[in-house]
């Protein structure tokens, strides 16, 4: 990648920028397909002698599927926004960054399956819930791995001054996996419906996290003020 | 986003432009998949001892599916063109813009379902028609929400001088939801086929709207003439 | 689009370039999905007590599906390459260009259906063949319509000097529709297998067309030499 | 493409760069769809009176499908990374480059089928294994063909100085086809499970290849040092 004797430095520079954009746009295409595939799981109900009443009932029976669709859409969207946020800092790529990104994409592509499996069965069954929790937790933890590599100045991915940028803090992507793993723990010990509430923990946990975020922001600003002054 | 002490202002600027383009191209990928998924709903008829006559009949039986395909394609295309038109003015993004855009995409991704549901049943049934009207009206109203946020100079999305650009007028995206909601109202009170005509209202309504558009255009030009002179 | 009093002419210019690229990349996403959907039509054969011999037979029975896949892939690829070739000249866009392009995309999105329908039934049936011919002919004629609009200097899409560029010649996209429409004519009058050969006419017809292409090239070079000299 | 009398040389140059990017992004969209389609092959198990135990069993029965999914994902990802690596050097395109690239894409689009076919049947059957090996070997060999065209300075695709860049070495993309073709040979002569191990040959073969790669790198650096000095 770094060839000191390149006869066309400027063009090579532009090309590396496009190489990076290409990797990001490939990621986005995979995200876009995964998020849109969610709707394929909801089949149009087929009635042979349909009436308006029967169709309303058929739609009502699809309610869990729609709930699954909206949750699945929200979760994939959250991870796309996270990817969009952290890749703002990326200036260079390495082979390892590409492969960590692909590993992250595996967990995204699995989501239409785990999401459909979860919304196929009654909420009281534990297996679909555990699989879905594992799926989201894995995505979150793979984001942590990707982000840890990315923010390490030794890897040359970002500008060294961005390494302690609050947007790259590693605690934040751990919040969702934490809540989902608690859900798994609870579903085997307490009545099933309690564990199903754990995703709601993410709200208060993120509010708590907000304090850490603002502290990191103050520190970051103070430090770079000092450098600039 | 706005870091006054950025050591690399120019590169950061380019990066923000790419971040914005990334969000738009992700949107387009979702649109492209939703619009192409429409064809998946039309299954190739399977005949065991087919003749040319039987195949013609089988194709004719698919007519409502094809009508549904063309309407669905047209509606999604109209909203893509609208998104393309209003995002021409976008210069910066915020977290809220990203999420309003994702909300808008939810309604686009639902369309292959509502469109297939509508073309699955005989036109005289009200439920598929109401669901489809709700789907299109929701998309239109979510466009209004997105556009209202976008054109508000306080949000810093567009250049302040574009805030009263006629292309960003909020009345225009309200026309289609208005027609479709009238359709819902009529289908419970009048013979069913009357309400099915309401989408045709969009033609004359848009013609009426043309007068408002031209007035806004004159005002916009006059104002910016004055500033430039 | 053309606002003489724009306070930020340069940025607006960049934005219009991105608006154009956005439209083209949306087109490419639709093409990519349509071309990849072709493989979905080939289902993995399901055998309950499979042996290697039975699997070979099952694969052999899929031969017409694979032939259909390769032809469908080739045809969509040809139209993508054509779109890539003619949009090289596009410098500005208009609302009408966008809609002609969307109309062209409708015919591309229909192809996975017409292609699967054609490869579902024995080659001796006329209806699937006629439908496929109509589908390809429609795509070709919509390309003619798009290209005619695009190369007309009055529409301000391309640089006026490119209007008589040989790559924008309207005879070339008429060759394939011509061959396929002849195929439709023949299949009702001659033994069925003769009409199935008509796509092979495209080879010699394009060789003939080569003479016209080289003449247009000479004329184009001569004219622009004269201007430059 | 090369028009010496172009009245707008700079814009034409930018346009050609976009034409090249367009071709690459189209390729990426096809890759992204093919890699995401792999998950469609894994259907959510449908049980009528499900219990947690039955669901665990149903998931366990999906194990070969998941193995197939991960292998399929890995293989497509490897070829995407290879395409990303070699197209870093591409500066210009020709009609032939576009078509060789499309040919390469055909083999990528076929992979969701061959991969699903392989994971549908017990591992002891030879036909699905042979088909999958042929599929991967074909992709690898088409990459060789594409890369051979691309690195030939006579074709004007890359900068002549990059022709002997180690990343464009033709031996590397031959390693995987070699291992898979050995697998085909062995499956007809030795117990079936031995041939199934051949993909593991790729590890030691690539380690061996590393020596060649480092030698090419030394030669490349030495040569361009000499030129620069």
PDB file of C-alpha atoms in Angstrom, chain C:
ATOM      1  CA  UNK C   1     -32.171  23.784 -11.706  1.00  0.00           C
ATOM      2  CA  UNK C   2     -30.722  26.891 -13.294  1.00  0.00           C
ATOM      3  CA  UNK C   3     -30.794  29.622 -10.707  1.00  0.00           C
ATOM      4  CA  UNK C   4     -28.850  32.631 -11.914  1.00  0.00           C
ATOM      5  CA  UNK C   5     -28.709  34.146  -8.452  1.00  0.00           C
ATOM      6  CA  UNK C   6     -27.327  31.204  -6.593  1.00  0.00           C
ATOM      7  CA  UNK C   7     -25.108  32.479  -3.792  1.00  0.00           C
ATOM      8  CA  UNK C   8     -22.927  29.314  -3.898  1.00  0.00           C
ATOM      9  CA  UNK C   9     -22.407  28.514  -7.582  1.00  0.00           C
ATOM     10  CA  UNK C  10     -19.514  26.073  -7.122  1.00  0.00           C
ATOM     11  CA  UNK C  11     -21.120  23.942  -4.438  1.00  0.00           C
ATOM     12  CA  UNK C  12     -24.355  23.874  -6.401  1.00  0.00           C
ATOM     13  CA  UNK C  13     -22.389  22.638  -9.396  1.00  0.00           C
ATOM     14  CA  UNK C  14     -20.829  19.795  -7.371  1.00  0.00           C
ATOM     15  CA  UNK C  15     -24.233  18.955  -5.998  1.00  0.00           C
ATOM     16  CA  UNK C  16     -25.737  18.674  -9.477  1.00  0.00           C
ATOM     17  CA  UNK C  17     -22.933  16.324 -10.468  1.00  0.00           C
ATOM     18  CA  UNK C  18     -23.720  14.159  -7.444  1.00  0.00           C
ATOM     19  CA  UNK C  19     -27.440  14.306  -8.264  1.00  0.00           C
ATOM     20  CA  UNK C  20     -26.619  12.879 -11.684  1.00  0.00           C
ATOM     21  CA  UNK C  21     -24.332  10.209 -10.242  1.00  0.00           C
ATOM     22  CA  UNK C  22     -27.025   9.313  -7.732  1.00  0.00           C
ATOM     23  CA  UNK C  23     -29.515   8.674 -10.524  1.00  0.00           C
ATOM     24  CA  UNK C  24     -26.982   6.498 -12.355  1.00  0.00           C
ATOM     25  CA  UNK C  25     -26.014   4.516  -9.252  1.00  0.00           C
ATOM     26  CA  UNK C  26     -29.700   3.934  -8.449  1.00  0.00           C
ATOM     27  CA  UNK C  27     -30.057   2.558 -11.980  1.00  0.00           C
ATOM     28  CA  UNK C  28     -27.082   0.273 -11.408  1.00  0.00           C
ATOM     29  CA  UNK C  29     -28.509  -1.044  -8.152  1.00  0.00           C
ATOM     30  CA  UNK C  30     -31.743  -1.976  -9.937  1.00  0.00           C
ATOM     31  CA  UNK C  31     -29.734  -3.662 -12.724  1.00  0.00           C
ATOM     32  CA  UNK C  32     -27.609  -5.541 -10.182  1.00  0.00           C
ATOM     33  CA  UNK C  33     -30.649  -6.837  -8.319  1.00  0.00           C
ATOM     34  CA  UNK C  34     -32.471  -7.861 -11.495  1.00  0.00           C
ATOM     35  CA  UNK C  35     -29.424  -9.733 -12.821  1.00  0.00           C
ATOM     36  CA  UNK C  36     -28.832 -11.509  -9.506  1.00  0.00           C
ATOM     37  CA  UNK C  37     -32.511 -12.421  -9.019  1.00  0.00           C
ATOM     38  CA  UNK C  38     -32.209 -14.677 -12.073  1.00  0.00           C
ATOM     39  CA  UNK C  39     -30.451 -17.296  -9.934  1.00  0.00           C
ATOM     40  CA  UNK C  40     -33.332 -17.368  -7.423  1.00  0.00           C
ATOM     41  CA  UNK C  41     -35.496 -18.959 -10.097  1.00  0.00           C
ATOM     42  CA  UNK C  42     -33.287 -22.059 -10.049  1.00  0.00           C
ATOM     43  CA  UNK C  43     -34.346 -23.970  -6.957  1.00  0.00           C
ATOM     44  CA  UNK C  44     -32.107 -26.610  -5.457  1.00  0.00           C
ATOM     45  CA  UNK C  45     -33.725 -29.973  -6.383  1.00  0.00           C
ATOM     46  CA  UNK C  46     -35.155 -31.723  -3.329  1.00  0.00           C
ATOM     47  CA  UNK C  47     -34.769 -35.492  -3.343  1.00  0.00           C
ATOM     48  CA  UNK C  48     -35.770 -37.608  -0.349  1.00  0.00           C
ATOM     49  CA  UNK C  49     -33.482 -40.608  -0.919  1.00  0.00           C
ATOM     50  CA  UNK C  50     -30.814 -39.050  -3.105  1.00  0.00           C
ATOM     51  CA  UNK C  51     -27.995 -40.892  -4.829  1.00  0.00           C
ATOM     52  CA  UNK C  52     -25.259 -39.389  -6.996  1.00  0.00           C
ATOM     53  CA  UNK C  53     -26.972 -40.716 -10.106  1.00  0.00           C
ATOM     54  CA  UNK C  54     -30.310 -39.168  -9.182  1.00  0.00           C
ATOM     55  CA  UNK C  55     -28.619 -35.862  -8.448  1.00  0.00           C
ATOM     56  CA  UNK C  56     -26.938 -35.849 -11.850  1.00  0.00           C
ATOM     57  CA  UNK C  57     -30.327 -36.489 -13.431  1.00  0.00           C
ATOM     58  CA  UNK C  58     -31.909 -33.742 -11.324  1.00  0.00           C
ATOM     59  CA  UNK C  59     -29.204 -31.319 -12.474  1.00  0.00           C
ATOM     60  CA  UNK C  60     -29.684 -32.367 -16.101  1.00  0.00           C
ATOM     61  CA  UNK C  61     -33.391 -31.664 -15.779  1.00  0.00           C
ATOM     62  CA  UNK C  62     -32.424 -28.141 -14.729  1.00  0.00           C
ATOM     63  CA  UNK C  63     -30.590 -27.608 -18.040  1.00  0.00           C
ATOM     64  CA  UNK C  64     -33.320 -25.414 -19.611  1.00  0.00           C
ATOM     65  CA  UNK C  65     -33.340 -23.312 -16.411  1.00  0.00           C
ATOM     66  CA  UNK C  66     -29.570 -22.813 -16.666  1.00  0.00           C
ATOM     67  CA  UNK C  67     -29.829 -21.960 -20.355  1.00  0.00           C
ATOM     68  CA  UNK C  68     -32.511 -19.432 -19.419  1.00  0.00           C
ATOM     69  CA  UNK C  69     -30.261 -18.079 -16.654  1.00  0.00           C
ATOM     70  CA  UNK C  70     -27.299 -17.550 -18.983  1.00  0.00           C
ATOM     71  CA  UNK C  71     -29.417 -15.933 -21.719  1.00  0.00           C
ATOM     72  CA  UNK C  72     -31.165 -13.720 -19.153  1.00  0.00           C
ATOM     73  CA  UNK C  73     -27.839 -12.722 -17.624  1.00  0.00           C
ATOM     74  CA  UNK C  74     -26.386 -11.948 -21.044  1.00  0.00           C
ATOM     75  CA  UNK C  75     -29.364  -9.830 -22.122  1.00  0.00           C
ATOM     76  CA  UNK C  76     -29.460  -7.762 -18.913  1.00  0.00           C
ATOM     77  CA  UNK C  77     -25.666  -7.365 -19.072  1.00  0.00           C
ATOM     78  CA  UNK C  78     -25.911  -6.126 -22.674  1.00  0.00           C
ATOM     79  CA  UNK C  79     -28.412  -3.450 -21.629  1.00  0.00           C
ATOM     80  CA  UNK C  80     -26.310  -2.465 -18.636  1.00  0.00           C
ATOM     81  CA  UNK C  81     -23.284  -2.037 -20.899  1.00  0.00           C
ATOM     82  CA  UNK C  82     -25.419   0.015 -23.308  1.00  0.00           C
ATOM     83  CA  UNK C  83     -26.612   2.246 -20.447  1.00  0.00           C
ATOM     84  CA  UNK C  84     -23.027   2.615 -19.240  1.00  0.00           C
ATOM     85  CA  UNK C  85     -21.935   3.569 -22.769  1.00  0.00           C
ATOM     86  CA  UNK C  86     -24.570   6.204 -23.475  1.00  0.00           C
ATOM     87  CA  UNK C  87     -24.558   7.802 -20.016  1.00  0.00           C
ATOM     88  CA  UNK C  88     -20.860   8.566 -20.461  1.00  0.00           C
ATOM     89  CA  UNK C  89     -22.030  11.598 -22.415  1.00  0.00           C
ATOM     90  CA  UNK C  90     -24.591  12.848 -19.918  1.00  0.00           C
ATOM     91  CA  UNK C  91     -23.595  16.101 -18.233  1.00  0.00           C
ATOM     92  CA  UNK C  92     -26.933  17.392 -16.925  1.00  0.00           C
ATOM     93  CA  UNK C  93     -30.246  15.868 -16.032  1.00  0.00           C
ATOM     94  CA  UNK C  94     -33.860  16.921 -16.338  1.00  0.00           C
ATOM     95  CA  UNK C  95     -37.024  15.581 -14.795  1.00  0.00           C
ATOM     96  CA  UNK C  96     -37.904  14.013 -18.131  1.00  0.00           C
ATOM     97  CA  UNK C  97     -34.564  12.176 -18.343  1.00  0.00           C
ATOM     98  CA  UNK C  98     -35.179  10.712 -14.891  1.00  0.00           C
ATOM     99  CA  UNK C  99     -38.608   9.430 -15.884  1.00  0.00           C
ATOM    100  CA  UNK C 100     -37.482   8.003 -19.236  1.00  0.00           C
ATOM    101  CA  UNK C 101     -34.741   6.215 -17.324  1.00  0.00           C
ATOM    102  CA  UNK C 102     -37.274   4.832 -14.823  1.00  0.00           C
ATOM    103  CA  UNK C 103     -39.445   3.625 -17.713  1.00  0.00           C
ATOM    104  CA  UNK C 104     -36.405   1.828 -19.109  1.00  0.00           C
ATOM    105  CA  UNK C 105     -35.843   0.255 -15.666  1.00  0.00           C
ATOM    106  CA  UNK C 106     -39.411  -1.123 -15.610  1.00  0.00           C
ATOM    107  CA  UNK C 107     -38.529  -3.268 -18.611  1.00  0.00           C
ATOM    108  CA  UNK C 108     -35.303  -4.427 -16.919  1.00  0.00           C
ATOM    109  CA  UNK C 109     -37.126  -5.405 -13.718  1.00  0.00           C
ATOM    110  CA  UNK C 110     -39.673  -7.413 -15.739  1.00  0.00           C
ATOM    111  CA  UNK C 111     -36.911  -9.545 -17.268  1.00  0.00           C
ATOM    112  CA  UNK C 112     -36.392 -11.998 -14.388  1.00  0.00           C
ATOM    113  CA  UNK C 113     -40.081 -12.885 -14.819  1.00  0.00           C
ATOM    114  CA  UNK C 114     -40.170 -13.181 -18.611  1.00  0.00           C
ATOM    115  CA  UNK C 115     -36.846 -15.003 -18.576  1.00  0.00           C
ATOM    116  CA  UNK C 116     -38.037 -17.512 -15.929  1.00  0.00           C
ATOM    117  CA  UNK C 117     -41.338 -17.973 -17.784  1.00  0.00           C
ATOM    118  CA  UNK C 118     -39.435 -18.739 -20.983  1.00  0.00           C
ATOM    119  CA  UNK C 119     -37.177 -21.336 -19.368  1.00  0.00           C
ATOM    120  CA  UNK C 120     -40.048 -22.994 -17.444  1.00  0.00           C
ATOM    121  CA  UNK C 121     -41.696 -24.567 -20.485  1.00  0.00           C
ATOM    122  CA  UNK C 122     -40.602 -26.700 -23.423  1.00  0.00           C
ATOM    123  CA  UNK C 123     -39.094 -24.714 -26.243  1.00  0.00           C
ATOM    124  CA  UNK C 124     -41.834 -25.719 -28.671  1.00  0.00           C
ATOM    125  CA  UNK C 125     -44.473 -23.576 -26.938  1.00  0.00           C
ATOM    126  CA  UNK C 126     -44.925 -20.186 -28.583  1.00  0.00           C
ATOM    127  CA  UNK C 127     -46.377 -18.100 -25.759  1.00  0.00           C
ATOM    128  CA  UNK C 128     -43.273 -18.010 -23.504  1.00  0.00           C
ATOM    129  CA  UNK C 129     -41.104 -17.282 -26.543  1.00  0.00           C
ATOM    130  CA  UNK C 130     -43.338 -14.441 -27.724  1.00  0.00           C
ATOM    131  CA  UNK C 131     -43.465 -12.928 -24.239  1.00  0.00           C
ATOM    132  CA  UNK C 132     -39.694 -13.046 -23.942  1.00  0.00           C
ATOM    133  CA  UNK C 133     -39.237 -11.501 -27.404  1.00  0.00           C
ATOM    134  CA  UNK C 134     -41.690  -8.736 -26.501  1.00  0.00           C
ATOM    135  CA  UNK C 135     -39.816  -8.137 -23.266  1.00  0.00           C
ATOM    136  CA  UNK C 136     -36.416  -7.771 -24.955  1.00  0.00           C
ATOM    137  CA  UNK C 137     -37.867  -5.747 -27.833  1.00  0.00           C
ATOM    138  CA  UNK C 138     -39.561  -3.387 -25.360  1.00  0.00           C
ATOM    139  CA  UNK C 139     -36.291  -2.860 -23.484  1.00  0.00           C
ATOM    140  CA  UNK C 140     -34.495  -2.116 -26.740  1.00  0.00           C
ATOM    141  CA  UNK C 141     -37.164   0.331 -27.907  1.00  0.00           C
ATOM    142  CA  UNK C 142     -37.202   2.089 -24.525  1.00  0.00           C
ATOM    143  CA  UNK C 143     -33.444   2.471 -24.873  1.00  0.00           C
ATOM    144  CA  UNK C 144     -34.045   4.107 -28.261  1.00  0.00           C
ATOM    145  CA  UNK C 145     -36.533   6.525 -26.673  1.00  0.00           C
ATOM    146  CA  UNK C 146     -34.128   7.341 -23.816  1.00  0.00           C
ATOM    147  CA  UNK C 147     -31.180   7.776 -26.167  1.00  0.00           C
ATOM    148  CA  UNK C 148     -33.147   9.930 -28.618  1.00  0.00           C
ATOM    149  CA  UNK C 149     -34.046  12.310 -25.800  1.00  0.00           C
ATOM    150  CA  UNK C 150     -30.510  12.277 -24.453  1.00  0.00           C
ATOM    151  CA  UNK C 151     -28.709  13.070 -27.712  1.00  0.00           C
ATOM    152  CA  UNK C 152     -31.051  15.897 -28.728  1.00  0.00           C
ATOM    153  CA  UNK C 153     -28.980  19.055 -28.108  1.00  0.00           C
ATOM    154  CA  UNK C 154     -32.188  21.004 -27.407  1.00  0.00           C
ATOM    155  CA  UNK C 155     -32.618  19.067 -24.140  1.00  0.00           C
ATOM    156  CA  UNK C 156     -29.259  20.189 -22.756  1.00  0.00           C
ATOM    157  CA  UNK C 157     -28.291  16.726 -21.507  1.00  0.00           C
ATOM    158  CA  UNK C 158     -25.008  16.245 -23.356  1.00  0.00           C
ATOM    159  CA  UNK C 159     -22.379  18.556 -24.777  1.00  0.00           C
ATOM    160  CA  UNK C 160     -23.711  19.691 -28.212  1.00  0.00           C
ATOM    161  CA  UNK C 161     -20.519  18.430 -29.881  1.00  0.00           C
ATOM    162  CA  UNK C 162     -21.373  14.878 -28.792  1.00  0.00           C
ATOM    163  CA  UNK C 163     -24.807  14.826 -30.465  1.00  0.00           C
ATOM    164  CA  UNK C 164     -23.493  13.046 -33.560  1.00  0.00           C
ATOM    165  CA  UNK C 165     -21.085  10.808 -31.655  1.00  0.00           C
ATOM    166  CA  UNK C 166     -21.253   7.307 -33.183  1.00  0.00           C
ATOM    167  CA  UNK C 167     -21.850   5.761 -29.729  1.00  0.00           C
ATOM    168  CA  UNK C 168     -25.182   7.621 -29.592  1.00  0.00           C
ATOM    169  CA  UNK C 169     -26.383   6.447 -33.010  1.00  0.00           C
ATOM    170  CA  UNK C 170     -30.012   5.319 -32.796  1.00  0.00           C
ATOM    171  CA  UNK C 171     -29.778   2.490 -35.328  1.00  0.00           C
ATOM    172  CA  UNK C 172     -27.657   0.275 -33.070  1.00  0.00           C
ATOM    173  CA  UNK C 173     -30.229  -0.192 -30.242  1.00  0.00           C
ATOM    174  CA  UNK C 174     -32.819  -1.040 -32.911  1.00  0.00           C
ATOM    175  CA  UNK C 175     -30.963  -4.151 -34.090  1.00  0.00           C
ATOM    176  CA  UNK C 176     -31.974  -6.462 -31.226  1.00  0.00           C
ATOM    177  CA  UNK C 177     -35.678  -5.431 -31.172  1.00  0.00           C
ATOM    178  CA  UNK C 178     -35.728  -5.934 -34.949  1.00  0.00           C
ATOM    179  CA  UNK C 179     -34.410  -9.510 -34.644  1.00  0.00           C
ATOM    180  CA  UNK C 180     -36.775 -10.385 -31.788  1.00  0.00           C
ATOM    181  CA  UNK C 181     -39.817  -8.945 -33.559  1.00  0.00           C
ATOM    182  CA  UNK C 182     -38.957 -11.011 -36.643  1.00  0.00           C
ATOM    183  CA  UNK C 183     -38.841 -14.015 -34.297  1.00  0.00           C
ATOM    184  CA  UNK C 184     -42.406 -13.274 -33.182  1.00  0.00           C
ATOM    185  CA  UNK C 185     -43.548 -12.985 -36.786  1.00  0.00           C
ATOM    186  CA  UNK C 186     -41.937 -16.269 -37.814  1.00  0.00           C
ATOM    187  CA  UNK C 187     -43.160 -18.371 -34.896  1.00  0.00           C
ATOM    188  CA  UNK C 188     -46.760 -18.161 -36.106  1.00  0.00           C
ATOM    189  CA  UNK C 189     -45.978 -18.972 -39.740  1.00  0.00           C
ATOM    190  CA  UNK C 190     -43.048 -21.423 -39.853  1.00  0.00           C
ATOM    191  CA  UNK C 191     -42.065 -24.514 -37.811  1.00  0.00           C
ATOM    192  CA  UNK C 192     -41.369 -23.333 -34.240  1.00  0.00           C
ATOM    193  CA  UNK C 193     -37.638 -24.097 -34.171  1.00  0.00           C
ATOM    194  CA  UNK C 194     -36.892 -21.661 -37.030  1.00  0.00           C
ATOM    195  CA  UNK C 195     -38.156 -18.680 -35.056  1.00  0.00           C
ATOM    196  CA  UNK C 196     -36.030 -19.769 -32.063  1.00  0.00           C
ATOM    197  CA  UNK C 197     -32.950 -19.143 -34.229  1.00  0.00           C
ATOM    198  CA  UNK C 198     -33.716 -15.453 -34.822  1.00  0.00           C
ATOM    199  CA  UNK C 199     -31.624 -14.176 -31.875  1.00  0.00           C
ATOM    200  CA  UNK C 200     -28.654 -15.524 -33.854  1.00  0.00           C
ATOM    201  CA  UNK C 201     -29.513 -12.957 -36.531  1.00  0.00           C
ATOM    202  CA  UNK C 202     -28.091 -10.345 -34.170  1.00  0.00           C
ATOM    203  CA  UNK C 203     -24.531 -11.486 -34.939  1.00  0.00           C
ATOM    204  CA  UNK C 204     -24.588 -10.854 -38.731  1.00  0.00           C
ATOM    205  CA  UNK C 205     -26.807  -7.774 -38.277  1.00  0.00           C
ATOM    206  CA  UNK C 206     -24.260  -6.209 -35.903  1.00  0.00           C
ATOM    207  CA  UNK C 207     -21.463  -7.080 -38.360  1.00  0.00           C
ATOM    208  CA  UNK C 208     -23.420  -5.217 -41.024  1.00  0.00           C
ATOM    209  CA  UNK C 209     -23.970  -2.384 -38.579  1.00  0.00           C
ATOM    210  CA  UNK C 210     -20.179  -2.191 -38.066  1.00  0.00           C
ATOM    211  CA  UNK C 211     -19.885  -0.582 -41.514  1.00  0.00           C
ATOM    212  CA  UNK C 212     -22.317   2.168 -40.553  1.00  0.00           C
ATOM    213  CA  UNK C 213     -20.523   2.642 -37.221  1.00  0.00           C
ATOM    214  CA  UNK C 214     -17.135   3.120 -38.897  1.00  0.00           C
ATOM    215  CA  UNK C 215     -18.644   5.623 -41.360  1.00  0.00           C
ATOM    216  CA  UNK C 216     -20.202   7.613 -38.506  1.00  0.00           C
ATOM    217  CA  UNK C 217     -16.836   7.537 -36.740  1.00  0.00           C
ATOM    218  CA  UNK C 218     -15.019   8.919 -39.788  1.00  0.00           C
ATOM    219  CA  UNK C 219     -17.617  11.667 -40.191  1.00  0.00           C
ATOM    220  CA  UNK C 220     -17.454  12.562 -36.504  1.00  0.00           C
ATOM    221  CA  UNK C 221     -13.640  12.743 -36.499  1.00  0.00           C
ATOM    222  CA  UNK C 222     -13.562  14.764 -39.743  1.00  0.00           C
ATOM    223  CA  UNK C 223     -16.088  17.286 -38.464  1.00  0.00           C
ATOM    224  CA  UNK C 224     -14.373  17.844 -35.127  1.00  0.00           C
ATOM    225  CA  UNK C 225     -10.963  17.986 -36.777  1.00  0.00           C
ATOM    226  CA  UNK C 226     -12.298  20.798 -38.912  1.00  0.00           C
ATOM    227  CA  UNK C 227     -13.606  22.648 -35.867  1.00  0.00           C
ATOM    228  CA  UNK C 228     -10.388  22.171 -33.913  1.00  0.00           C
ATOM    229  CA  UNK C 229      -8.162  23.196 -36.829  1.00  0.00           C
TER     230      UNK C 229
END
